[in-house]
């Protein structure tokens, strides 16, 4: 039972990581394709990639902060 819980926890963290990676790849492709061709900048595709990247990164960051506060390992400044 413990292995199943750990597998689910890894999947919960891995899926937003994959989403953030895909968002980064979309933004990178939009920027590099713009330099290679004379087409206009695809702003909506870039914004979509930015939303995916920021959302995945925010989820992972929020999970990490919550974990640290729950374990009380962070130091107050």
PDB file of C-alpha atoms in Angstrom:
ATOM      1  CA  UNK A   1       0.000   0.000   0.000  1.00  0.00           C
ATOM      2  CA  UNK A   2       2.864   2.365   0.791  1.00  0.00           C
ATOM      3  CA  UNK A   3       4.364   1.854  -2.668  1.00  0.00           C
ATOM      4  CA  UNK A   4       1.089   2.804  -4.328  1.00  0.00           C
ATOM      5  CA  UNK A   5       0.883   6.008  -2.281  1.00  0.00           C
ATOM      6  CA  UNK A   6       4.444   6.921  -3.199  1.00  0.00           C
ATOM      7  CA  UNK A   7       3.781   6.215  -6.869  1.00  0.00           C
ATOM      8  CA  UNK A   8       0.721   8.466  -6.792  1.00  0.00           C
ATOM      9  CA  UNK A   9       2.744  11.206  -5.068  1.00  0.00           C
ATOM     10  CA  UNK A  10       5.460  11.004  -7.729  1.00  0.00           C
ATOM     11  CA  UNK A  11       2.848  11.216 -10.482  1.00  0.00           C
ATOM     12  CA  UNK A  12       1.223  14.236  -8.845  1.00  0.00           C
ATOM     13  CA  UNK A  13       4.577  16.032  -8.960  1.00  0.00           C
ATOM     14  CA  UNK A  14       5.725  14.679 -12.338  1.00  0.00           C
ATOM     15  CA  UNK A  15       2.634  15.709 -14.307  1.00  0.00           C
ATOM     16  CA  UNK A  16       2.986  19.478 -13.576  1.00  0.00           C
ATOM     17  CA  UNK A  17       6.702  19.133 -14.346  1.00  0.00           C
ATOM     18  CA  UNK A  18       5.900  17.688 -17.750  1.00  0.00           C
ATOM     19  CA  UNK A  19       3.334  20.441 -18.356  1.00  0.00           C
ATOM     20  CA  UNK A  20       5.892  23.128 -17.432  1.00  0.00           C
ATOM     21  CA  UNK A  21       8.473  21.515 -19.709  1.00  0.00           C
ATOM     22  CA  UNK A  22       5.999  21.465 -22.593  1.00  0.00           C
ATOM     23  CA  UNK A  23       5.187  25.141 -22.004  1.00  0.00           C
ATOM     24  CA  UNK A  24       8.887  25.982 -22.083  1.00  0.00           C
ATOM     25  CA  UNK A  25       9.299  24.059 -25.343  1.00  0.00           C
ATOM     26  CA  UNK A  26       6.358  25.885 -26.935  1.00  0.00           C
ATOM     27  CA  UNK A  27       7.772  29.295 -25.957  1.00  0.00           C
ATOM     28  CA  UNK A  28      11.220  28.312 -27.240  1.00  0.00           C
ATOM     29  CA  UNK A  29       9.816  27.082 -30.553  1.00  0.00           C
ATOM     30  CA  UNK A  30       7.814  30.269 -31.066  1.00  0.00           C
ATOM     31  CA  UNK A  31      10.865  32.442 -30.435  1.00  0.00           C
ATOM     32  CA  UNK A  32      13.260  30.437 -32.626  1.00  0.00           C
ATOM     33  CA  UNK A  33      10.760  29.954 -35.444  1.00  0.00           C
ATOM     34  CA  UNK A  34      10.198  33.718 -35.490  1.00  0.00           C
ATOM     35  CA  UNK A  35      13.900  34.345 -36.081  1.00  0.00           C
ATOM     36  CA  UNK A  36      14.104  31.730 -38.829  1.00  0.00           C
ATOM     37  CA  UNK A  37      11.186  32.901 -40.930  1.00  0.00           C
ATOM     38  CA  UNK A  38       9.618  36.192 -41.885  1.00  0.00           C
ATOM     39  CA  UNK A  39       6.261  35.282 -40.317  1.00  0.00           C
ATOM     40  CA  UNK A  40       4.732  37.468 -37.615  1.00  0.00           C
ATOM     41  CA  UNK A  41       5.315  36.607 -33.983  1.00  0.00           C
ATOM     42  CA  UNK A  42       2.735  34.065 -32.761  1.00  0.00           C
ATOM     43  CA  UNK A  43       1.803  35.866 -29.563  1.00  0.00           C
ATOM     44  CA  UNK A  44      -1.142  33.628 -28.596  1.00  0.00           C
ATOM     45  CA  UNK A  45       0.918  30.475 -28.847  1.00  0.00           C
ATOM     46  CA  UNK A  46       3.661  32.111 -26.776  1.00  0.00           C
ATOM     47  CA  UNK A  47       1.167  33.230 -24.106  1.00  0.00           C
ATOM     48  CA  UNK A  48      -0.287  29.708 -23.966  1.00  0.00           C
ATOM     49  CA  UNK A  49       3.184  28.273 -23.404  1.00  0.00           C
ATOM     50  CA  UNK A  50       3.858  30.904 -20.750  1.00  0.00           C
ATOM     51  CA  UNK A  51       0.654  29.973 -18.916  1.00  0.00           C
ATOM     52  CA  UNK A  52       1.550  26.269 -19.004  1.00  0.00           C
ATOM     53  CA  UNK A  53       5.084  26.972 -17.793  1.00  0.00           C
ATOM     54  CA  UNK A  54       4.018  29.330 -14.996  1.00  0.00           C
ATOM     55  CA  UNK A  55       1.190  27.050 -13.878  1.00  0.00           C
ATOM     56  CA  UNK A  56       3.395  23.974 -13.638  1.00  0.00           C
ATOM     57  CA  UNK A  57       6.153  25.890 -11.888  1.00  0.00           C
ATOM     58  CA  UNK A  58       3.692  27.476  -9.441  1.00  0.00           C
ATOM     59  CA  UNK A  59       2.223  24.086  -8.562  1.00  0.00           C
ATOM     60  CA  UNK A  60       5.623  22.560  -7.844  1.00  0.00           C
ATOM     61  CA  UNK A  61       6.745  25.638  -5.884  1.00  0.00           C
ATOM     62  CA  UNK A  62       3.548  25.693  -3.844  1.00  0.00           C
ATOM     63  CA  UNK A  63       3.865  22.011  -3.076  1.00  0.00           C
ATOM     64  CA  UNK A  64       7.452  22.496  -1.907  1.00  0.00           C
ATOM     65  CA  UNK A  65       6.612  25.481   0.316  1.00  0.00           C
ATOM     66  CA  UNK A  66       3.661  23.636   1.853  1.00  0.00           C
ATOM     67  CA  UNK A  67       5.857  20.600   2.517  1.00  0.00           C
ATOM     68  CA  UNK A  68       8.523  22.722   4.210  1.00  0.00           C
ATOM     69  CA  UNK A  69       5.993  24.527   6.387  1.00  0.00           C
ATOM     70  CA  UNK A  70       4.345  21.265   7.389  1.00  0.00           C
ATOM     71  CA  UNK A  71       7.701  19.814   8.439  1.00  0.00           C
ATOM     72  CA  UNK A  72       8.653  23.164   9.997  1.00  0.00           C
ATOM     73  CA  UNK A  73      12.091  23.079   8.434  1.00  0.00           C
ATOM     74  CA  UNK A  74      11.985  26.622   7.116  1.00  0.00           C
ATOM     75  CA  UNK A  75      13.445  29.495   9.054  1.00  0.00           C
ATOM     76  CA  UNK A  76      11.557  32.720   9.644  1.00  0.00           C
ATOM     77  CA  UNK A  77      13.373  35.850   8.565  1.00  0.00           C
TER      78      UNK A  77
END
